[in-house]
Amino acid sequence: MSSNLSPLIAPGKIVLTYDDYCALPNDRNRYEILDGELSVTPAPATKHQIALGNLYRILSIHVVANRIGRLLLAPTDLILAATTVVQPDLIFIASDRSQVVTLRGVEGAPTLVVEILSPTTQTNDRQMKAQLYAKYAVPHYWIIDPDKETLQAYALAGTQYNLVSQAQSGDPFTTTAVFPGLSFQISDLWA
């Protein structure tokens, strides 16, 4: 037997792309590609969806009244690279970044990405996705924890996020960096 035979399977990790993502079945699962790796999660729980709906309503009133950009809800593809396609719970694109909104989704860094934690997504949202959003220069990242009833706001500083504001139920949340003049009670997210 010859020792010059090539292996039938090339070594290394399989890296998925946007084209692979588009070929996935439409079976109501939530698919994302995180730096070339497939992530599949179940639909969010009701408390997650209530928080998302309430946050969208609060932000939408402010965004529309001040004509400062556009809000998009999941499922919207955020295409950060051919090998990184995610579906954040909420995306805000300020007017100065409007060119990233295309027919396929959002292609490039939006102004703000919001992830609402679920038991099945908590680790990815706090680690892998935070690293990817920083890598692709998303300026602001919010994490909402429905179980702890908290909102943590992060701002990009170089290649990582710094916590700039945190609030829990009963506290007001004010953000001047992303939505100047906006303030709301964190408990309004769970109403």
Coordinates of N, CA, C and O in Angstrom, one line a residue:
M1 N 0.8 -1.2 0.0 CA 0.0 0.0 0.0 C 0.9 1.2 0.0 O 1.8 1.3 0.8
S2 N 0.6 2.2 -0.8 CA 1.4 3.4 -1.0 C 1.1 4.4 0.2 O 0.0 4.6 0.6
S3 N 2.1 5.0 0.6 CA 2.0 6.0 1.7 C 1.8 7.4 1.1 O 1.7 8.4 1.8
N4 N 1.7 7.5 -0.2 CA 1.5 8.8 -0.9 C 0.0 9.1 -1.1 O -0.3 10.0 -1.9
L5 N -0.9 8.3 -0.6 CA -2.3 8.5 -0.8 C -2.8 9.8 -0.1 O -2.4 10.0 1.1
S6 N -3.7 10.5 -0.7 CA -4.2 11.7 -0.1 C -5.4 11.3 0.7 O -6.2 10.3 0.4
P7 N -5.7 11.9 1.8 CA -6.9 11.6 2.6 C -8.1 12.0 1.8 O -8.2 12.9 1.0
L8 N -9.2 11.2 2.0 CA -10.5 11.5 1.3 C -11.2 12.7 1.9 O -11.9 13.4 1.2
I9 N -11.0 12.9 3.2 CA -11.6 14.1 3.8 C -10.5 15.1 4.2 O -9.6 14.7 4.9
A10 N -10.7 16.3 3.7 CA -9.7 17.3 4.1 C -9.8 17.6 5.6 O -10.9 17.7 6.1
P11 N -8.6 17.8 6.2 CA -8.7 18.1 7.7 C -9.1 19.6 7.8 O -9.0 20.4 6.9
G12 N -9.6 19.9 9.0 CA -9.9 21.3 9.3 C -11.4 21.4 9.6 O -12.2 20.5 9.3
K13 N -11.8 22.6 10.0 CA -13.1 22.9 10.4 C -13.9 23.3 9.1 O -13.4 23.9 8.2
I14 N -15.2 22.9 9.1 CA -16.1 23.3 8.0 C -16.6 24.7 8.3 O -17.1 25.0 9.4
V15 N -16.4 25.6 7.4 CA -16.8 27.0 7.6 C -18.1 27.3 6.7 O -18.0 27.2 5.5
L16 N -19.2 27.6 7.4 CA -20.4 27.9 6.6 C -20.4 29.4 6.2 O -19.9 30.2 6.9
T17 N -21.1 29.7 5.1 CA -21.2 31.0 4.6 C -22.7 31.5 4.5 O -23.6 30.7 4.7
Y18 N -22.9 32.7 4.0 CA -24.2 33.2 3.8 C -25.0 32.3 2.8 O -26.2 32.1 3.0
D19 N -24.3 31.8 1.8 CA -25.0 31.0 0.8 C -25.5 29.7 1.4 O -26.6 29.2 1.1
D20 N -24.7 29.1 2.3 CA -25.1 27.9 3.1 C -26.3 28.2 3.9 O -27.3 27.5 4.1
Y21 N -26.3 29.4 4.6 CA -27.4 29.9 5.4 C -28.7 30.0 4.6 O -29.7 29.5 5.1
C22 N -28.6 30.5 3.4 CA -29.8 30.7 2.6 C -30.4 29.3 2.2 O -31.5 29.2 1.9
A23 N -29.5 28.3 2.1 CA -30.0 27.0 1.7 C -30.6 26.2 2.9 O -31.1 25.1 2.7
L24 N -30.6 26.7 4.1 CA -31.1 26.0 5.3 C -32.6 25.9 5.1 O -33.3 26.8 4.5
P25 N -33.3 24.8 5.7 CA -34.7 24.7 5.6 C -35.5 25.8 6.3 O -35.0 26.3 7.3
N26 N -36.6 26.1 5.8 CA -37.5 27.0 6.5 C -38.4 26.2 7.4 O -39.6 25.9 7.1
D27 N -37.9 25.8 8.6 CA -38.6 24.9 9.5 C -38.9 25.5 10.8 O -39.2 24.8 11.8
R28 N -38.9 26.8 10.9 CA -39.3 27.6 12.1 C -38.2 27.6 13.2 O -38.4 28.1 14.2
N29 N -37.1 27.0 12.9 CA -36.0 27.1 13.8 C -35.3 28.4 13.6 O -35.4 29.0 12.5
R30 N -34.5 28.9 14.6 CA -33.8 30.1 14.4 C -32.3 29.7 14.1 O -31.6 29.1 15.0
Y31 N -31.9 30.0 12.9 CA -30.5 29.7 12.5 C -29.7 30.9 12.4 O -30.2 32.0 12.0
E32 N -28.4 30.8 12.9 CA -27.5 31.9 12.7 C -26.1 31.2 12.4 O -25.9 30.0 12.7
I33 N -25.2 32.0 11.8 CA -23.9 31.5 11.5 C -23.0 32.4 12.3 O -22.9 33.6 12.0
L34 N -22.3 31.8 13.3 CA -21.4 32.6 14.1 C -19.9 32.3 13.8 O -19.4 31.2 14.2
D35 N -19.3 33.2 13.0 CA -18.0 33.0 12.6 C -17.8 31.6 11.9 O -16.8 30.9 12.2
G36 N -18.7 31.3 11.0 CA -18.6 30.1 10.2 C -19.3 28.8 10.8 O -19.4 27.8 10.2
E37 N -19.8 28.9 12.1 CA -20.4 27.8 12.7 C -21.9 28.0 12.9 O -22.3 29.1 13.3
L38 N -22.6 26.9 12.6 CA -24.1 27.0 12.7 C -24.6 27.0 14.1 O -24.1 26.2 14.9
S39 N -25.5 27.8 14.4 CA -26.2 27.9 15.7 C -27.7 27.8 15.5 O -28.2 28.5 14.7
V40 N -28.3 26.9 16.2 CA -29.7 26.7 16.1 C -30.3 26.8 17.5 O -29.9 26.2 18.4
T41 N -31.4 27.6 17.6 CA -32.0 27.8 18.9 C -33.5 27.8 18.8 O -34.1 28.1 17.7
P42 N -34.2 27.3 19.8 CA -35.7 27.3 19.8 C -36.3 28.7 19.8 O -35.6 29.7 20.1
A43 N -37.6 28.8 19.6 CA -38.2 30.1 19.7 C -38.1 30.6 21.1 O -38.1 29.9 22.1
P44 N -38.1 32.0 21.2 CA -38.0 32.6 22.6 C -39.3 32.4 23.4 O -40.4 32.2 22.9
A45 N -39.1 32.4 24.7 CA -40.2 32.3 25.7 C -41.1 33.6 25.7 O -40.7 34.6 25.1
T46 N -42.2 33.5 26.3 CA -43.2 34.7 26.2 C -42.6 35.9 27.0 O -42.8 37.0 26.5
K47 N -41.9 35.7 28.1 CA -41.3 36.9 28.8 C -40.3 37.6 27.9 O -40.3 38.8 27.9
H48 N -39.6 36.9 27.2 CA -38.6 37.4 26.2 C -39.4 38.3 25.2 O -39.0 39.4 24.9
Q49 N -40.4 37.7 24.6 CA -41.2 38.4 23.6 C -41.9 39.6 24.1 O -42.1 40.6 23.4
I50 N -42.4 39.6 25.3 CA -43.1 40.7 25.9 C -42.1 41.8 26.1 O -42.3 43.0 25.8
A51 N -40.9 41.5 26.6 CA -39.8 42.5 26.8 C -39.4 43.1 25.4 O -39.3 44.4 25.3
L52 N -39.3 42.3 24.4 CA -39.0 42.8 23.1 C -40.0 43.7 22.5 O -39.7 44.8 22.0
G53 N -41.3 43.3 22.6 CA -42.4 44.1 22.1 C -42.5 45.5 22.8 O -42.6 46.5 22.2
N54 N -42.3 45.5 24.2 CA -42.3 46.7 24.9 C -41.1 47.6 24.6 O -41.3 48.8 24.5
L55 N -39.9 47.0 24.5 CA -38.8 47.8 24.1 C -39.0 48.4 22.7 O -38.7 49.6 22.5
Y56 N -39.4 47.7 21.8 CA -39.7 48.2 20.4 C -40.7 49.4 20.5 O -40.4 50.4 19.8
R57 N -41.7 49.2 21.2 CA -42.7 50.3 21.3 C -42.1 51.6 21.9 O -42.3 52.7 21.4
I58 N -41.3 51.4 23.0 CA -40.7 52.6 23.6 C -39.7 53.3 22.7 O -39.7 54.5 22.5
L59 N -38.9 52.5 22.1 CA -37.8 53.0 21.2 C -38.5 53.6 19.9 O -38.0 54.6 19.4
S60 N -39.5 52.9 19.4 CA -40.1 53.3 18.1 C -40.7 54.7 18.2 O -40.6 55.5 17.3
I61 N -41.4 55.0 19.3 CA -42.0 56.3 19.5 C -40.9 57.4 19.5 O -41.0 58.4 18.8
H62 N -39.8 57.1 20.1 CA -38.7 58.1 20.2 C -38.0 58.2 18.8 O -37.7 59.3 18.4
V63 N -37.7 57.1 18.1 CA -37.0 57.1 16.9 C -37.9 57.8 15.8 O -37.4 58.7 15.1
V64 N -39.2 57.5 15.7 CA -40.0 58.2 14.8 C -40.2 59.7 15.1 O -40.1 60.5 14.2
A65 N -40.5 60.0 16.3 CA -40.7 61.4 16.7 C -39.5 62.3 16.4 O -39.6 63.4 16.0
N66 N -38.3 61.7 16.5 CA -37.1 62.5 16.3 C -36.4 62.2 14.9 O -35.4 62.8 14.7
R67 N -37.0 61.3 14.2 CA -36.5 61.0 12.8 C -35.0 60.8 12.8 O -34.2 61.4 12.1
I68 N -34.6 59.8 13.7 CA -33.2 59.6 13.8 C -32.7 58.2 13.2 O -31.5 57.9 13.4
G69 N -33.6 57.5 12.6 CA -33.1 56.2 12.0 C -34.2 55.2 11.9 O -35.4 55.6 11.7
R70 N -33.8 53.9 12.0 CA -34.8 52.8 11.7 C -34.6 51.7 12.7 O -33.4 51.4 13.0
L71 N -35.6 51.1 13.2 CA -35.6 49.9 14.1 C -36.1 48.7 13.3 O -37.1 48.8 12.6
L72 N -35.4 47.6 13.5 CA -35.8 46.3 12.9 C -35.8 45.2 13.9 O -34.9 45.2 14.8
L73 N -36.9 44.4 13.9 CA -37.0 43.3 14.8 C -36.6 42.0 14.2 O -36.6 41.8 13.0
A74 N -36.3 41.0 15.0 CA -36.0 39.7 14.6 C -37.3 39.1 14.0 O -38.4 39.4 14.6
P75 N -37.2 38.3 13.0 CA -36.0 37.8 12.4 C -35.6 38.7 11.2 O -36.3 38.8 10.2
T76 N -34.5 39.4 11.4 CA -33.9 40.2 10.3 C -32.4 39.8 10.3 O -31.7 39.8 11.3
D77 N -32.0 39.5 9.1 CA -30.6 39.0 9.0 C -29.6 40.2 9.1 O -29.8 41.2 8.4
L78 N -28.7 40.1 10.0 CA -27.6 41.0 10.1 C -26.4 40.3 9.6 O -25.8 39.4 10.2
I79 N -26.0 40.7 8.4 CA -24.9 40.1 7.7 C -23.6 40.9 7.9 O -23.4 41.9 7.3
L80 N -22.8 40.4 8.8 CA -21.6 41.1 9.2 C -20.4 40.7 8.3 O -19.4 41.4 8.1
A81 N -20.5 39.5 7.8 CA -19.4 38.9 6.9 C -20.1 37.7 6.2 O -21.1 37.2 6.7
A82 N -19.4 37.2 5.2 CA -20.0 36.0 4.6 C -20.1 34.8 5.5 O -21.0 34.0 5.4
T83 N -19.3 34.8 6.6 CA -19.3 33.7 7.6 C -20.0 34.1 8.9 O -19.9 33.4 9.9
T84 N -20.6 35.3 8.9 CA -21.3 35.7 10.2 C -22.6 36.4 9.8 O -22.7 37.5 9.4
V85 N -23.7 35.6 10.1 CA -25.0 36.0 9.8 C -25.8 35.8 11.1 O -26.0 34.6 11.5
V86 N -26.3 36.8 11.7 CA -27.0 36.7 13.0 C -28.4 37.3 12.9 O -28.6 38.1 12.0
Q87 N -29.2 37.0 13.9 CA -30.5 37.6 14.0 C -30.7 38.2 15.4 O -31.4 37.6 16.2
P88 N -30.2 39.4 15.6 CA -30.4 40.0 16.9 C -31.9 40.2 17.2 O -32.7 40.3 16.2
D89 N -32.2 40.4 18.4 CA -33.7 40.6 18.7 C -34.1 42.0 18.2 O -35.2 42.1 17.7
L90 N -33.3 43.0 18.3 CA -33.6 44.3 17.8 C -32.3 45.0 17.3 O -31.3 44.8 17.8
I91 N -32.5 45.7 16.1 CA -31.4 46.4 15.5 C -31.9 47.8 15.3 O -33.0 48.1 14.8
F92 N -31.0 48.8 15.7 CA -31.2 50.2 15.4 C -30.1 50.7 14.5 O -28.9 50.5 14.7
I93 N -30.6 51.3 13.4 CA -29.7 51.9 12.4 C -29.9 53.4 12.4 O -31.0 53.8 12.0
A94 N -29.0 54.2 12.9 CA -29.1 55.6 12.8 C -29.1 56.1 11.4 O -28.5 55.4 10.5
S95 N -29.6 57.3 11.2 CA -29.7 57.8 9.8 C -28.4 57.9 9.1 O -28.3 57.6 7.9
D96 N -27.3 58.1 9.8 CA -26.0 58.2 9.1 C -25.5 56.9 8.7 O -24.4 56.8 8.0
R97 N -26.1 55.8 9.0 CA -25.7 54.4 8.6 C -26.8 53.8 7.7 O -26.7 52.6 7.5
S98 N -27.7 54.5 7.2 CA -28.8 53.9 6.5 C -28.4 53.1 5.3 O -29.2 52.2 4.9
Q99 N -27.2 53.3 4.8 CA -26.8 52.5 3.6 C -26.6 51.1 3.9 O -26.5 50.2 3.0
V100 N -26.5 50.7 5.2 CA -26.3 49.2 5.5 C -27.6 48.4 5.4 O -27.6 47.2 5.4
V101 N -28.8 49.1 5.2 CA -30.0 48.4 5.1 C -30.2 48.1 3.6 O -30.2 49.0 2.7
T102 N -30.3 46.8 3.3 CA -30.4 46.3 1.9 C -31.7 45.4 1.8 O -32.3 45.2 2.8
L103 N -31.9 45.0 0.6 CA -33.0 44.0 0.4 C -32.8 42.7 1.1 O -33.8 42.1 1.6
R104 N -31.6 42.3 1.3 CA -31.3 41.0 2.0 C -31.4 41.1 3.5 O -31.7 40.2 4.2
G105 N -31.1 42.3 4.1 CA -31.1 42.5 5.5 C -30.3 43.7 5.8 O -30.3 44.7 5.1
V106 N -29.5 43.6 6.9 CA -28.6 44.7 7.3 C -27.2 44.1 7.0 O -26.8 43.1 7.5
E107 N -26.5 44.8 6.1 CA -25.2 44.3 5.6 C -24.1 45.3 6.1 O -23.8 46.3 5.4
G108 N -23.6 45.1 7.3 CA -22.6 46.0 7.9 C -23.1 46.3 9.3 O -24.2 45.9 9.7
A109 N -22.2 47.1 10.0 CA -22.5 47.4 11.4 C -23.6 48.4 11.5 O -23.5 49.5 11.1
P110 N -24.7 48.0 12.3 CA -25.7 48.9 12.6 C -25.2 49.8 13.8 O -24.1 49.6 14.3
T111 N -26.0 50.7 14.3 CA -25.6 51.5 15.4 C -25.7 50.8 16.8 O -24.9 50.9 17.6
L112 N -26.8 50.0 16.9 CA -27.1 49.3 18.1 C -27.7 47.9 17.8 O -28.5 47.8 16.9
V113 N -27.2 46.9 18.6 CA -27.8 45.6 18.6 C -28.3 45.3 20.0 O -27.6 45.6 20.9
V114 N -29.5 44.7 20.1 CA -30.0 44.3 21.4 C -30.3 42.8 21.3 O -30.9 42.3 20.4
E115 N -29.8 42.2 22.4 CA -30.1 40.7 22.6 C -30.8 40.6 23.9 O -30.4 41.2 24.9
I116 N -31.9 39.8 23.9 CA -32.6 39.5 25.1 C -32.3 38.1 25.4 O -32.5 37.2 24.6
L117 N -31.7 37.9 26.6 CA -31.2 36.5 27.0 C -32.4 35.5 27.1 O -33.4 35.8 27.6
S118 N -32.1 34.3 26.7 CA -32.9 33.1 27.0 C -31.9 32.1 27.6 O -30.7 32.2 27.3
P119 N -32.4 31.1 28.3 CA -31.5 30.1 28.8 C -30.6 29.4 27.7 O -29.5 29.1 28.0
T120 N -31.2 29.3 26.5 CA -30.4 28.6 25.4 C -29.5 29.5 24.7 O -28.6 29.1 24.0
T121 N -29.6 30.9 24.9 CA -28.8 31.8 24.1 C -27.8 32.6 25.0 O -27.0 33.3 24.5
Q122 N -28.0 32.5 26.3 CA -27.2 33.3 27.2 C -25.7 33.3 27.0 O -25.1 34.4 27.0
T123 N -25.1 32.2 26.9 CA -23.7 32.1 26.7 C -23.3 32.7 25.4 O -22.3 33.5 25.4
N124 N -24.0 32.4 24.3 CA -23.6 33.0 23.0 C -23.8 34.5 23.0 O -23.0 35.2 22.5
D125 N -24.9 35.0 23.6 CA -25.1 36.4 23.6 C -24.1 37.2 24.4 O -23.6 38.3 24.0
R126 N -23.6 36.6 25.5 CA -22.7 37.3 26.4 C -21.2 37.1 25.9 O -20.4 38.0 26.2
Q127 N -20.9 36.1 25.2 CA -19.6 35.8 24.8 C -19.4 35.9 23.3 O -18.8 36.9 22.8
M128 N -19.8 34.9 22.6 CA -19.5 34.8 21.1 C -20.1 35.9 20.4 O -19.4 36.6 19.6
K129 N -21.3 36.3 20.6 CA -21.9 37.4 19.8 C -21.3 38.7 20.2 O -21.1 39.6 19.4
A130 N -21.0 38.9 21.5 CA -20.4 40.1 21.9 C -19.1 40.3 21.2 O -18.7 41.4 20.8
Q131 N -18.3 39.2 21.1 CA -17.0 39.3 20.5 C -17.2 39.6 19.0 O -16.4 40.4 18.4
L132 N -18.2 39.0 18.3 CA -18.4 39.2 16.9 C -18.9 40.6 16.7 O -18.4 41.3 15.7
Y133 N -19.8 41.1 17.5 CA -20.3 42.5 17.3 C -19.1 43.5 17.5 O -19.0 44.5 16.7
A134 N -18.3 43.2 18.4 CA -17.1 44.1 18.6 C -16.1 44.0 17.4 O -15.6 45.0 16.9
K135 N -15.9 42.8 17.0 CA -15.0 42.5 15.8 C -15.5 43.3 14.6 O -14.7 43.8 13.8
Y136 N -16.8 43.4 14.4 CA -17.3 44.1 13.2 C -17.8 45.5 13.5 O -18.5 46.1 12.7
A137 N -17.3 46.0 14.6 CA -17.5 47.5 15.0 C -18.9 48.0 15.1 O -19.2 49.1 14.7
V138 N -19.7 47.2 15.8 CA -21.1 47.6 16.1 C -20.9 48.5 17.4 O -20.4 48.1 18.4
P139 N -21.2 49.8 17.3 CA -20.8 50.8 18.3 C -21.5 50.5 19.7 O -20.9 50.8 20.7
H140 N -22.7 50.0 19.7 CA -23.5 49.9 20.9 C -24.1 48.5 21.0 O -24.7 48.0 20.0
Y141 N -24.1 47.9 22.2 CA -24.7 46.6 22.4 C -25.4 46.6 23.7 O -24.8 46.9 24.7
W142 N -26.7 46.2 23.7 CA -27.5 46.1 24.9 C -27.8 44.6 25.1 O -28.2 43.9 24.2
I143 N -27.8 44.2 26.4 CA -28.2 42.9 26.8 C -29.3 43.1 27.9 O -29.1 43.7 28.9
I144 N -30.4 42.4 27.6 CA -31.5 42.4 28.5 C -31.7 41.0 29.1 O -31.7 40.1 28.3
D145 N -31.8 41.0 30.4 CA -32.0 39.7 31.1 C -33.4 39.7 31.7 O -33.7 40.4 32.7
P146 N -34.4 39.0 31.0 CA -35.8 39.0 31.5 C -35.9 38.3 32.9 O -36.8 38.7 33.7
D147 N -35.0 37.4 33.2 CA -35.1 36.7 34.5 C -34.7 37.6 35.6 O -35.3 37.6 36.7
K148 N -33.6 38.3 35.4 CA -33.1 39.2 36.5 C -33.7 40.6 36.3 O -33.4 41.5 37.2
E149 N -34.4 40.8 35.2 CA -35.1 42.1 34.9 C -34.0 43.3 34.9 O -34.2 44.3 35.6
T150 N -33.0 43.1 34.1 CA -31.9 44.1 34.0 C -31.7 44.4 32.5 O -32.0 43.6 31.6
L151 N -31.1 45.6 32.3 CA -30.6 46.0 31.0 C -29.2 46.5 31.2 O -29.0 47.4 32.1
Q152 N -28.3 46.0 30.4 CA -26.9 46.4 30.5 C -26.6 47.0 29.1 O -26.8 46.4 28.1
A153 N -26.1 48.3 29.1 CA -25.7 49.0 27.9 C -24.2 49.0 27.8 O -23.5 49.5 28.7
Y154 N -23.7 48.6 26.7 CA -22.2 48.6 26.4 C -21.9 49.5 25.2 O -22.7 49.6 24.3
A155 N -20.7 50.1 25.3 CA -20.2 50.9 24.2 C -18.9 50.3 23.7 O -18.1 49.9 24.6
L156 N -18.7 50.3 22.4 CA -17.4 49.8 21.9 C -16.3 50.7 22.2 O -16.4 51.9 22.0
A157 N -15.2 50.2 22.7 CA -14.0 50.9 23.0 C -12.8 50.2 22.4 O -12.4 49.2 23.0
G158 N -12.4 50.5 21.2 CA -11.4 49.8 20.5 C -11.9 48.5 20.0 O -12.8 48.5 19.1
T159 N -11.5 47.4 20.6 CA -11.9 46.1 20.1 C -12.8 45.3 21.1 O -13.0 44.1 21.0
Q160 N -13.2 46.0 22.2 CA -14.1 45.4 23.2 C -15.2 46.3 23.7 O -15.1 47.5 23.5
Y161 N -16.1 45.7 24.4 CA -17.2 46.5 24.9 C -17.0 46.9 26.4 O -16.5 46.0 27.2
N162 N -17.3 48.1 26.7 CA -17.3 48.6 28.1 C -18.7 48.8 28.6 O -19.5 49.4 27.8
L163 N -19.0 48.4 29.8 CA -20.3 48.6 30.4 C -20.4 50.1 30.7 O -19.6 50.7 31.4
V164 N -21.4 50.8 30.1 CA -21.6 52.2 30.3 C -22.8 52.6 31.1 O -22.9 53.7 31.7
S165 N -23.8 51.6 31.2 CA -25.0 51.9 32.0 C -25.6 50.6 32.3 O -25.6 49.6 31.5
Q166 N -26.2 50.5 33.5 CA -27.0 49.3 33.9 C -28.2 49.7 34.7 O -28.1 50.6 35.5
A167 N -29.3 49.1 34.5 CA -30.5 49.4 35.3 C -31.2 48.1 35.5 O -31.2 47.1 34.7
Q168 N -32.0 48.1 36.6 CA -32.8 46.9 36.9 C -34.2 47.4 37.2 O -34.5 48.6 37.3
S169 N -35.2 46.5 37.3 CA -36.6 46.9 37.5 C -36.7 47.9 38.7 O -36.0 47.7 39.7
G170 N -37.5 48.9 38.4 CA -37.6 50.0 39.4 C -36.7 51.1 39.1 O -37.0 52.2 39.6
D171 N -35.7 50.9 38.3 CA -34.7 52.0 38.0 C -35.2 52.6 36.6 O -35.7 51.9 35.8
P172 N -34.9 53.9 36.5 CA -35.0 54.5 35.2 C -33.8 54.2 34.3 O -32.7 54.0 34.9
F173 N -33.9 54.1 33.0 CA -32.8 53.9 32.1 C -32.7 55.1 31.2 O -33.7 55.4 30.5
T174 N -31.6 55.7 31.2 CA -31.4 56.9 30.4 C -30.2 56.7 29.5 O -29.2 56.2 30.0
T175 N -30.4 56.9 28.2 CA -29.2 56.8 27.3 C -29.1 58.0 26.4 O -30.0 58.4 25.8
T176 N -28.0 58.7 26.5 CA -27.8 59.8 25.7 C -27.0 59.5 24.5 O -27.0 60.2 23.5
A177 N -26.2 58.4 24.5 CA -25.3 58.1 23.4 C -26.1 57.7 22.2 O -25.8 58.1 21.1
V178 N -27.0 56.8 22.3 CA -27.8 56.2 21.2 C -29.1 57.0 20.9 O -29.4 57.3 19.8
F179 N -29.8 57.3 22.0 CA -31.1 57.9 21.8 C -31.2 59.1 22.7 O -31.7 59.1 23.9
P180 N -30.6 60.3 22.3 CA -30.6 61.5 23.2 C -32.0 61.8 23.6 O -32.9 61.9 22.8
G181 N -32.1 62.1 24.9 CA -33.4 62.5 25.5 C -34.3 61.4 25.9 O -35.4 61.7 26.4
L182 N -34.0 60.2 25.7 CA -34.8 59.1 26.0 C -34.6 58.6 27.4 O -33.4 58.3 27.8
S183 N -35.6 58.4 28.1 CA -35.6 57.8 29.5 C -36.8 57.0 29.7 O -37.9 57.4 29.3
F184 N -36.7 55.8 30.3 CA -37.9 55.0 30.5 C -37.6 54.1 31.8 O -36.4 53.9 32.2
Q185 N -38.6 53.6 32.4 CA -38.5 52.7 33.5 C -38.3 51.3 33.0 O -39.0 50.8 32.1
I186 N -37.3 50.6 33.6 CA -37.0 49.3 33.2 C -38.2 48.4 33.4 O -38.4 47.5 32.6
S187 N -39.0 48.6 34.5 CA -40.1 47.8 34.7 C -41.1 47.9 33.6 O -42.0 47.0 33.4
D188 N -41.1 48.9 32.7 CA -42.0 49.0 31.6 C -41.7 47.9 30.6 O -42.6 47.6 29.8
L189 N -40.5 47.3 30.6 CA -40.2 46.2 29.7 C -41.0 45.0 30.0 O -41.3 44.1 29.1
W190 N -41.4 44.8 31.3 CA -42.0 43.6 31.7 C -43.5 43.7 31.8 O -44.3 42.8 32.1
A191 N -44.0 45.0 31.6 CA -45.5 45.3 31.7 C -46.3 44.5 30.8 O -46.0 44.2 29.7

